[in-house]
CSV table of C-alpha atoms in Angstrom, one decimal:
chain,number,residue,atom,x,y,z
A,810,UNK,CA,6.3,1.6,8.5
A,811,UNK,CA,2.6,1.8,7.9
A,812,UNK,CA,1.4,3.3,4.7
A,813,UNK,CA,0.4,6.5,6.5
A,814,UNK,CA,3.8,6.8,8.2
A,815,UNK,CA,5.4,6.4,4.8
A,816,UNK,CA,3.3,9.1,3.2
A,817,UNK,CA,3.9,11.5,6.1
A,818,UNK,CA,7.6,10.8,6.1
A,819,UNK,CA,8.2,11.3,2.4
A,820,UNK,CA,6.4,14.7,2.3
A,821,UNK,CA,7.9,17.9,3.6
A,822,UNK,CA,7.5,18.1,7.3
A,823,UNK,CA,4.2,19.5,8.4
A,824,UNK,CA,2.7,19.5,4.8
A,825,UNK,CA,0.9,16.1,5.1
A,826,UNK,CA,-2.8,16.5,4.5
A,827,UNK,CA,-4.9,13.3,4.0
A,828,UNK,CA,-7.8,13.0,1.6
A,829,UNK,CA,-10.5,10.5,2.3
A,830,UNK,CA,-8.9,9.5,5.6
A,831,UNK,CA,-10.1,7.0,8.2
A,832,UNK,CA,-12.8,9.3,9.5
A,833,UNK,CA,-14.4,9.6,6.1
A,834,UNK,CA,-15.1,5.8,6.4
A,835,UNK,CA,-14.9,5.0,2.8
A,836,UNK,CA,-14.5,1.3,3.5
A,837,UNK,CA,-15.1,-1.7,1.3
A,838,UNK,CA,-18.8,-2.5,1.1
A,839,UNK,CA,-18.0,-6.0,0.0
A,840,UNK,CA,-15.7,-7.4,2.7
A,841,UNK,CA,-18.2,-7.3,5.7
A,842,UNK,CA,-20.7,-9.2,3.5
A,843,UNK,CA,-18.1,-12.0,3.3
A,844,UNK,CA,-17.4,-11.9,7.0
A,845,UNK,CA,-14.2,-10.0,6.7
A,846,UNK,CA,-13.4,-7.0,8.9
A,847,UNK,CA,-12.8,-3.9,6.7
A,848,UNK,CA,-10.4,-1.0,7.3
A,849,UNK,CA,-11.7,2.5,7.5
A,850,UNK,CA,-9.5,3.7,4.6
A,851,UNK,CA,-9.7,0.4,2.7
A,852,UNK,CA,-5.9,0.1,2.9
A,853,UNK,CA,-4.9,3.1,0.8
A,854,UNK,CA,-3.7,6.5,2.1
A,855,UNK,CA,-4.0,9.4,-0.2
A,856,UNK,CA,-2.1,12.5,0.9
A,857,UNK,CA,-1.5,16.0,-0.5
A,858,UNK,CA,1.4,18.0,0.6
A,859,UNK,CA,4.7,19.3,-0.7
A,860,UNK,CA,7.9,17.4,-1.8
A,861,UNK,CA,11.0,19.6,-1.8
A,862,UNK,CA,8.6,22.6,-1.9
A,863,UNK,CA,6.7,21.4,-4.9
A,864,UNK,CA,3.0,20.4,-4.7
A,865,UNK,CA,2.8,16.6,-4.4
A,866,UNK,CA,0.3,13.8,-4.0
A,867,UNK,CA,1.2,10.4,-2.4
A,868,UNK,CA,-0.8,7.2,-2.8
A,869,UNK,CA,0.5,4.6,-0.3
A,870,UNK,CA,-0.8,1.1,-0.1
A,871,UNK,CA,-1.0,-0.5,3.4
A,872,UNK,CA,0.4,-4.0,2.9
A,873,UNK,CA,-0.6,-5.2,6.3
A,874,UNK,CA,-4.3,-4.9,5.4
A,875,UNK,CA,-5.4,-7.8,3.2
A,876,UNK,CA,-1.9,-8.1,1.7
A,877,UNK,CA,-2.2,-4.6,0.1
A,878,UNK,CA,-4.9,-6.0,-2.1
A,879,UNK,CA,-6.8,-3.6,-4.4
A,880,UNK,CA,-10.5,-3.5,-3.9
A,881,UNK,CA,-13.1,-1.3,-5.6
A,882,UNK,CA,-12.6,1.5,-3.1
A,883,UNK,CA,-8.9,1.3,-2.5
A,884,UNK,CA,-8.1,1.2,-6.3
A,885,UNK,CA,-10.5,3.9,-7.1
A,886,UNK,CA,-8.9,6.2,-4.5
A,887,UNK,CA,-5.6,5.8,-6.3
A,888,UNK,CA,-7.1,6.3,-9.7
A,889,UNK,CA,-9.0,9.5,-8.6
A,890,UNK,CA,-5.8,10.9,-6.9
A,891,UNK,CA,-3.9,10.4,-10.2
A,892,UNK,CA,-6.8,11.9,-12.2
A,893,UNK,CA,-7.0,15.0,-9.9
A,894,UNK,CA,-3.2,15.4,-10.3
A,895,UNK,CA,-3.7,15.3,-14.0
A,896,UNK,CA,-6.3,18.1,-13.9
A,897,UNK,CA,-4.0,20.2,-11.7
A,898,UNK,CA,-1.2,19.7,-14.1
A,899,UNK,CA,-3.4,20.6,-17.1
A,900,UNK,CA,-4.4,23.8,-15.3
A,901,UNK,CA,-0.7,24.7,-15.0
A,902,UNK,CA,-0.3,23.6,-11.3
A,903,UNK,CA,2.3,20.8,-11.5
A,904,UNK,CA,1.9,18.1,-9.0
A,905,UNK,CA,4.5,15.5,-8.2
A,906,UNK,CA,2.9,12.0,-7.9
A,907,UNK,CA,4.5,9.4,-5.7
A,908,UNK,CA,3.2,5.9,-5.4
A,909,UNK,CA,4.1,3.4,-2.7
A,910,UNK,CA,3.2,0.1,-4.4
A,911,UNK,CA,3.1,-2.7,-1.8
A,912,UNK,CA,0.3,-4.8,-3.2
A,913,UNK,CA,-0.5,-8.4,-3.8
A,914,UNK,CA,-2.7,-7.2,-6.7
A,915,UNK,CA,-6.4,-7.4,-7.0
A,916,UNK,CA,-8.5,-8.3,-3.9
A,917,UNK,CA,-10.0,-11.6,-4.9
A,918,UNK,CA,-13.1,-11.0,-2.8
A,919,UNK,CA,-13.9,-8.0,-5.0
A,920,UNK,CA,-12.9,-9.7,-8.2
A,921,UNK,CA,-13.9,-7.8,-11.3
A,922,UNK,CA,-14.7,-4.6,-9.5
A,923,UNK,CA,-11.2,-4.5,-8.2
A,924,UNK,CA,-9.7,-5.4,-11.6
A,925,UNK,CA,-11.8,-2.7,-13.3
A,926,UNK,CA,-10.6,-0.1,-10.8
A,927,UNK,CA,-7.0,-1.2,-11.3
A,928,UNK,CA,-7.5,-0.7,-15.1
A,929,UNK,CA,-8.6,2.9,-14.2
A,930,UNK,CA,-5.3,3.3,-12.3
A,931,UNK,CA,-3.4,2.3,-15.4
A,932,UNK,CA,-5.3,4.7,-17.6
A,933,UNK,CA,-5.0,7.6,-15.2
A,934,UNK,CA,-1.3,6.9,-14.8
A,935,UNK,CA,-0.6,6.8,-18.5
A,936,UNK,CA,-2.5,10.1,-18.9
A,937,UNK,CA,-0.7,11.8,-16.0
A,938,UNK,CA,2.9,10.7,-16.9
A,939,UNK,CA,2.7,12.7,-20.1
A,940,UNK,CA,2.5,15.8,-17.9
A,941,UNK,CA,4.7,15.0,-15.0
A,942,UNK,CA,6.9,12.1,-14.0
A,943,UNK,CA,5.0,9.5,-12.0
A,944,UNK,CA,7.4,7.8,-9.6
A,945,UNK,CA,6.7,4.4,-8.0
A,946,UNK,CA,8.5,3.0,-5.0
A,947,UNK,CA,8.5,-0.7,-3.9
A,948,UNK,CA,10.2,-1.0,-0.6
A,949,UNK,CA,9.2,-4.5,0.3
A,950,UNK,CA,9.0,-7.1,1.5
A,951,UNK,CA,5.4,-7.8,0.4
A,952,UNK,CA,6.3,-6.7,-3.1
A,953,UNK,CA,4.1,-5.7,-6.0
A,954,UNK,CA,2.1,-8.2,-8.0
A,955,UNK,CA,-0.7,-8.8,-10.4
A,956,UNK,CA,-2.4,-5.8,-11.9
A,957,UNK,CA,-0.4,-3.4,-9.7
A,958,UNK,CA,2.9,-4.8,-11.1
A,959,UNK,CA,1.6,-3.4,-14.4
A,960,UNK,CA,1.1,0.0,-12.7
A,961,UNK,CA,4.7,-0.2,-11.4
A,962,UNK,CA,5.9,-0.9,-15.0
A,963,UNK,CA,3.9,2.1,-16.3
A,964,UNK,CA,5.7,4.5,-13.9
A,965,UNK,CA,8.1,6.9,-15.4
A,966,UNK,CA,10.7,5.8,-12.8
A,967,UNK,CA,10.4,2.8,-10.6
A,968,UNK,CA,12.5,2.8,-7.4
A,969,UNK,CA,13.1,-0.5,-5.6
A,970,UNK,CA,15.0,-1.8,-2.6
A,971,UNK,CA,16.7,-5.2,-2.3
A,972,UNK,CA,13.8,-6.3,-0.1
A,973,UNK,CA,11.3,-5.5,-2.8
A,974,UNK,CA,9.7,-8.0,-5.1
A,975,UNK,CA,8.1,-7.4,-8.5
A,976,UNK,CA,6.2,-9.9,-10.6
A,977,UNK,CA,2.9,-10.8,-12.2
A,978,UNK,CA,2.2,-14.0,-10.2
A,979,UNK,CA,3.5,-14.2,-6.7
A,980,UNK,CA,5.7,-17.2,-5.7
A,981,UNK,CA,2.9,-18.7,-3.6
A,982,UNK,CA,0.5,-18.6,-6.5
A,983,UNK,CA,3.1,-20.2,-8.8
A,984,UNK,CA,3.8,-23.0,-6.3
A,985,UNK,CA,0.1,-23.6,-5.8
A,986,UNK,CA,-0.7,-23.7,-9.6
A,987,UNK,CA,2.4,-25.3,-11.0
A,988,UNK,CA,3.7,-27.4,-8.1
A,989,UNK,CA,6.6,-27.1,-5.7
A,990,UNK,CA,9.0,-28.6,-8.4
A,991,UNK,CA,8.4,-25.5,-10.4
A,992,UNK,CA,9.0,-23.0,-7.6
A,993,UNK,CA,9.5,-23.5,-3.8
A,994,UNK,CA,7.9,-20.3,-2.5
A,995,UNK,CA,9.5,-20.9,0.9
A,996,UNK,CA,13.0,-20.7,-0.6
A,997,UNK,CA,13.7,-17.0,0.0
A,998,UNK,CA,17.1,-16.9,-1.7
A,999,UNK,CA,15.6,-18.4,-4.8
A,1000,UNK,CA,12.5,-16.2,-4.8
A,1001,UNK,CA,14.5,-13.0,-4.4
A,1002,UNK,CA,17.1,-14.1,-7.0
A,1003,UNK,CA,14.2,-14.3,-9.5
A,1004,UNK,CA,12.0,-11.4,-8.7
A,1005,UNK,CA,13.8,-9.4,-6.0
A,1006,UNK,CA,14.7,-5.8,-6.3
A,1007,UNK,CA,18.3,-6.3,-7.2
A,1008,UNK,CA,17.5,-8.8,-10.0
A,1009,UNK,CA,14.7,-6.6,-11.4
A,1010,UNK,CA,17.1,-3.6,-11.4
A,1011,UNK,CA,19.9,-5.6,-13.0
A,1012,UNK,CA,17.7,-6.8,-15.8
A,1013,UNK,CA,16.2,-3.3,-16.4
A,1014,UNK,CA,12.7,-3.8,-15.1
A,1015,UNK,CA,13.3,-1.2,-12.3
A,1016,UNK,CA,15.2,2.0,-12.7
A,1017,UNK,CA,16.8,2.8,-9.4
A,1018,UNK,CA,18.0,0.4,-6.6
A,1019,UNK,CA,18.2,2.1,-3.2
A,1020,UNK,CA,18.8,1.0,0.4
A,1021,UNK,CA,15.7,0.7,2.5
A,1022,UNK,CA,16.4,4.1,4.0
A,1023,UNK,CA,14.2,7.2,3.8
A,1024,UNK,CA,16.9,9.7,2.8
A,1025,UNK,CA,18.0,7.4,0.0
A,1026,UNK,CA,14.4,7.0,-1.3
A,1027,UNK,CA,14.0,10.8,-1.0
A,1028,UNK,CA,17.1,11.4,-3.1
A,1029,UNK,CA,16.0,8.9,-5.8
A,1030,UNK,CA,12.6,10.6,-5.9
A,1031,UNK,CA,14.2,14.1,-6.2
A,1032,UNK,CA,16.4,12.8,-9.1
A,1033,UNK,CA,13.5,11.2,-10.8
A,1034,UNK,CA,11.5,14.4,-10.8
A,1035,UNK,CA,14.5,16.4,-11.9
A,1036,UNK,CA,14.9,14.2,-15.0
A,1037,UNK,CA,11.4,15.1,-16.1
A,1038,UNK,CA,9.2,13.2,-18.5
A,1039,UNK,CA,11.2,11.1,-21.1
A,1040,UNK,CA,10.3,11.3,-24.8
A,1041,UNK,CA,9.4,7.7,-24.6
A,1042,UNK,CA,8.4,5.6,-21.6
A,1043,UNK,CA,9.9,2.2,-21.0
A,1044,UNK,CA,6.5,0.6,-21.3
A,1045,UNK,CA,6.0,2.0,-24.8
A,1046,UNK,CA,9.1,0.1,-26.0
A,1047,UNK,CA,7.2,-3.0,-27.0
A,1048,UNK,CA,9.5,-3.9,-29.8
A,1049,UNK,CA,12.6,-3.9,-27.6
A,1050,UNK,CA,10.9,-6.2,-25.1
A,1051,UNK,CA,9.6,-8.6,-27.8
A,1052,UNK,CA,13.1,-8.7,-29.2
A,1053,UNK,CA,14.4,-9.6,-25.7
A,1054,UNK,CA,12.2,-12.7,-25.6
A,1055,UNK,CA,13.0,-13.6,-29.2
A,1056,UNK,CA,16.8,-13.4,-28.6
A,1057,UNK,CA,16.5,-15.3,-25.4
A,1058,UNK,CA,14.9,-18.3,-27.2
A,1059,UNK,CA,17.9,-18.4,-29.5
A,1060,UNK,CA,20.7,-17.9,-27.1
A,1061,UNK,CA,19.4,-20.7,-24.9
A,1062,UNK,CA,20.7,-23.2,-27.5
A,1063,UNK,CA,17.4,-24.8,-28.0
A,1064,UNK,CA,17.1,-25.5,-24.3
A,1065,UNK,CA,13.8,-24.9,-22.6
A,1066,UNK,CA,13.6,-21.3,-21.4
A,1067,UNK,CA,12.7,-22.5,-18.0
A,1068,UNK,CA,16.3,-23.8,-17.5
A,1069,UNK,CA,17.7,-20.2,-17.5
A,1070,UNK,CA,19.2,-19.1,-14.2
A,1071,UNK,CA,18.9,-15.6,-12.7
A,1072,UNK,CA,22.5,-15.0,-13.8
A,1073,UNK,CA,21.7,-16.1,-17.4
A,1074,UNK,CA,19.0,-13.5,-17.4
A,1075,UNK,CA,21.3,-10.8,-16.2
A,1076,UNK,CA,23.8,-11.7,-18.9
A,1077,UNK,CA,21.1,-11.8,-21.6
A,1078,UNK,CA,19.3,-8.6,-20.5
A,1079,UNK,CA,21.9,-6.3,-19.1
A,1080,UNK,CA,20.5,-3.0,-17.9
A,1081,UNK,CA,22.9,-1.0,-20.2
A,1082,UNK,CA,20.7,-2.1,-23.0
A,1083,UNK,CA,17.5,-1.2,-21.3
A,1084,UNK,CA,18.3,2.0,-19.5
A,1085,UNK,CA,19.6,4.8,-21.7
A,1086,UNK,CA,19.0,7.6,-19.2
B,791,UNK,CA,-16.9,-11.7,11.9
B,792,UNK,CA,-18.7,-10.6,15.1
B,793,UNK,CA,-20.0,-7.2,16.2
B,794,UNK,CA,-20.1,-6.1,19.8
B,795,UNK,CA,-21.4,-2.9,21.4
B,796,UNK,CA,-20.5,-1.4,24.8
B,797,UNK,CA,-21.9,1.7,26.5
B,798,UNK,CA,-20.8,3.7,29.5
B,799,UNK,CA,-22.9,6.8,30.5
B,800,UNK,CA,-21.9,10.1,32.2
B,801,UNK,CA,-18.6,11.0,30.5
B,802,UNK,CA,-16.7,14.3,30.1
B,803,UNK,CA,-16.8,16.1,26.7
B,804,UNK,CA,-13.8,15.8,24.5
B,805,UNK,CA,-13.0,18.0,21.4
B,806,UNK,CA,-10.5,15.9,19.4
B,807,UNK,CA,-10.4,12.7,17.4
B,808,UNK,CA,-7.7,10.2,16.9
B,809,UNK,CA,-6.8,7.1,14.8
B,810,UNK,CA,-4.4,4.3,15.6
B,811,UNK,CA,-3.4,1.0,14.2
B,812,UNK,CA,-4.1,-1.0,11.0
B,813,UNK,CA,-6.3,-4.0,10.4
B,814,UNK,CA,-3.4,-6.4,9.9
B,815,UNK,CA,-2.8,-9.8,11.3
B,816,UNK,CA,-2.8,-9.7,15.1
B,817,UNK,CA,-3.5,-6.0,15.0
B,818,UNK,CA,-6.5,-3.6,14.9
B,819,UNK,CA,-7.5,0.0,14.1
B,820,UNK,CA,-9.1,2.3,16.6
B,821,UNK,CA,-11.2,5.4,15.6
B,822,UNK,CA,-11.9,7.7,18.5
B,823,UNK,CA,-14.3,10.7,18.1
B,824,UNK,CA,-16.2,13.0,20.4
B,825,UNK,CA,-19.7,11.9,21.2
B,826,UNK,CA,-22.4,14.6,21.7
B,827,UNK,CA,-24.6,12.6,24.0
B,828,UNK,CA,-22.2,12.5,27.0
B,829,UNK,CA,-21.7,8.7,26.8
B,830,UNK,CA,-18.8,6.4,25.8
B,831,UNK,CA,-19.9,4.1,22.9
B,832,UNK,CA,-17.6,1.3,21.8
B,833,UNK,CA,-18.4,-0.7,18.7
B,834,UNK,CA,-16.2,-3.7,17.9
B,835,UNK,CA,-16.0,-5.6,14.7
B,836,UNK,CA,-13.7,-8.6,15.2
B,837,UNK,CA,-12.6,-11.4,12.9
B,838,UNK,CA,-12.5,-13.9,15.7
B,839,UNK,CA,-16.0,-15.0,17.0
B,840,UNK,CA,-16.8,-16.0,20.5
B,841,UNK,CA,-14.7,-13.7,22.6
B,842,UNK,CA,-17.4,-11.3,23.8
B,843,UNK,CA,-16.6,-11.7,27.5
B,844,UNK,CA,-12.8,-11.1,26.9
B,845,UNK,CA,-13.7,-7.9,24.9
B,846,UNK,CA,-16.0,-6.8,27.7
B,847,UNK,CA,-13.3,-7.2,30.3
B,848,UNK,CA,-10.8,-5.2,28.2
B,849,UNK,CA,-13.2,-2.4,27.3
B,850,UNK,CA,-14.5,-2.2,30.9
B,851,UNK,CA,-11.0,-1.8,32.2
B,852,UNK,CA,-10.2,0.9,29.5
B,853,UNK,CA,-13.4,2.7,30.5
B,854,UNK,CA,-12.2,3.0,34.1
B,855,UNK,CA,-9.1,4.9,32.8
B,856,UNK,CA,-10.6,6.9,30.0
B,857,UNK,CA,-13.3,9.4,31.0
B,858,UNK,CA,-14.1,11.0,27.7
B,859,UNK,CA,-17.6,11.1,26.0
B,860,UNK,CA,-16.5,9.3,22.8
B,861,UNK,CA,-17.6,7.0,20.0
B,862,UNK,CA,-14.9,4.4,19.5
B,863,UNK,CA,-14.9,2.1,16.6
B,864,UNK,CA,-12.6,-0.9,16.6
B,865,UNK,CA,-11.8,-3.0,13.5
B,866,UNK,CA,-10.0,-6.0,14.8
B,867,UNK,CA,-8.0,-8.7,13.0
B,868,UNK,CA,-7.2,-11.1,15.8
B,869,UNK,CA,-5.3,-8.9,18.2
B,870,UNK,CA,-4.5,-10.1,21.7
B,871,UNK,CA,-6.1,-8.2,24.7
B,872,UNK,CA,-2.7,-6.5,25.3
B,873,UNK,CA,-2.5,-5.2,21.8
B,874,UNK,CA,-6.1,-4.0,22.0
B,875,UNK,CA,-5.4,-2.0,25.2
B,876,UNK,CA,-2.2,-0.6,23.6
B,877,UNK,CA,-4.1,0.8,20.6
B,878,UNK,CA,-6.9,2.2,22.8
B,879,UNK,CA,-4.3,3.9,25.0
B,880,UNK,CA,-2.5,5.2,21.9
B,881,UNK,CA,-5.7,6.8,20.6
B,882,UNK,CA,-6.5,8.2,24.0
B,883,UNK,CA,-3.0,9.6,24.3
B,884,UNK,CA,-3.3,11.4,21.0
B,885,UNK,CA,-6.5,13.3,22.0
B,886,UNK,CA,-4.8,14.3,25.3
B,887,UNK,CA,-1.6,15.5,23.5
């Protein structure tokens, strides 16, 4: 599904209303100067509508355009959508924010401008999640990487499928930087056993594992909004995550941490310890 | 990246606009809008240089089937002629619907 189809499908039928759509032509000013064809919405669909009758805003990243990378325009669109939702919530009009996070991270052609705008997404997300649950969905298979993996981690609830991937550096980047002996990015079984949706869920980095099926995603979203805002967000639990790393170094019997298998990690970081909802 | 322009005069007015496709590998997006000057204007931005004659053939053929006075913008990421025609027809279909 394209980002626009996802946004339309998740909102109540007939309620989809796009903001800054293709005909507003808010495209990247930087790509054509580098000889790259831009897209008229810069790869992000922002839509207002209703979800289960409640006011909602969807930000959906189009993974087919430039790998879902975040440029100055696309990232700013998401940051502004979150900021507008915060203003509405502050005014007493609760908005349900839903993020489809299929992104390779920052768009390298836009470098610091993209990174700066991603930081604005993080700030807007943290401000908004105090008022209403912010729910992220990674459906795959592009996955969610770089600065946008931080946005995923900041979400009140993160929903993933088995096809999803979540990580800071993508497998291709790791292979290129550290060599094929470190990670063979073409080995799909290995890649998904490390950063795939099921592993991320089992080790408590994602909250809900669903089938790649719209009704299942819808149900998970409904439950996430029904749970409301937690007293403490996962990403605020710095001590717990530091302890995880600390304990890992000890349980590994002095071996290099790199020798841990995906199953070792599941044993060391079971989700019962990380998810008390 | 290459830019191409095509023009076809004496068209019938249309009153709707349509969008189709994404700028993904082997795909393209089409933005179709009414043009007030009675002509059909097609502006192409393509990632693949040197295929101007192929584009002209595809757009000429589309212009024989589509009579609207429109401005069409195409952002192309290496689509085949068949895919280009498919997306153009998709957009045309949406304004007829």
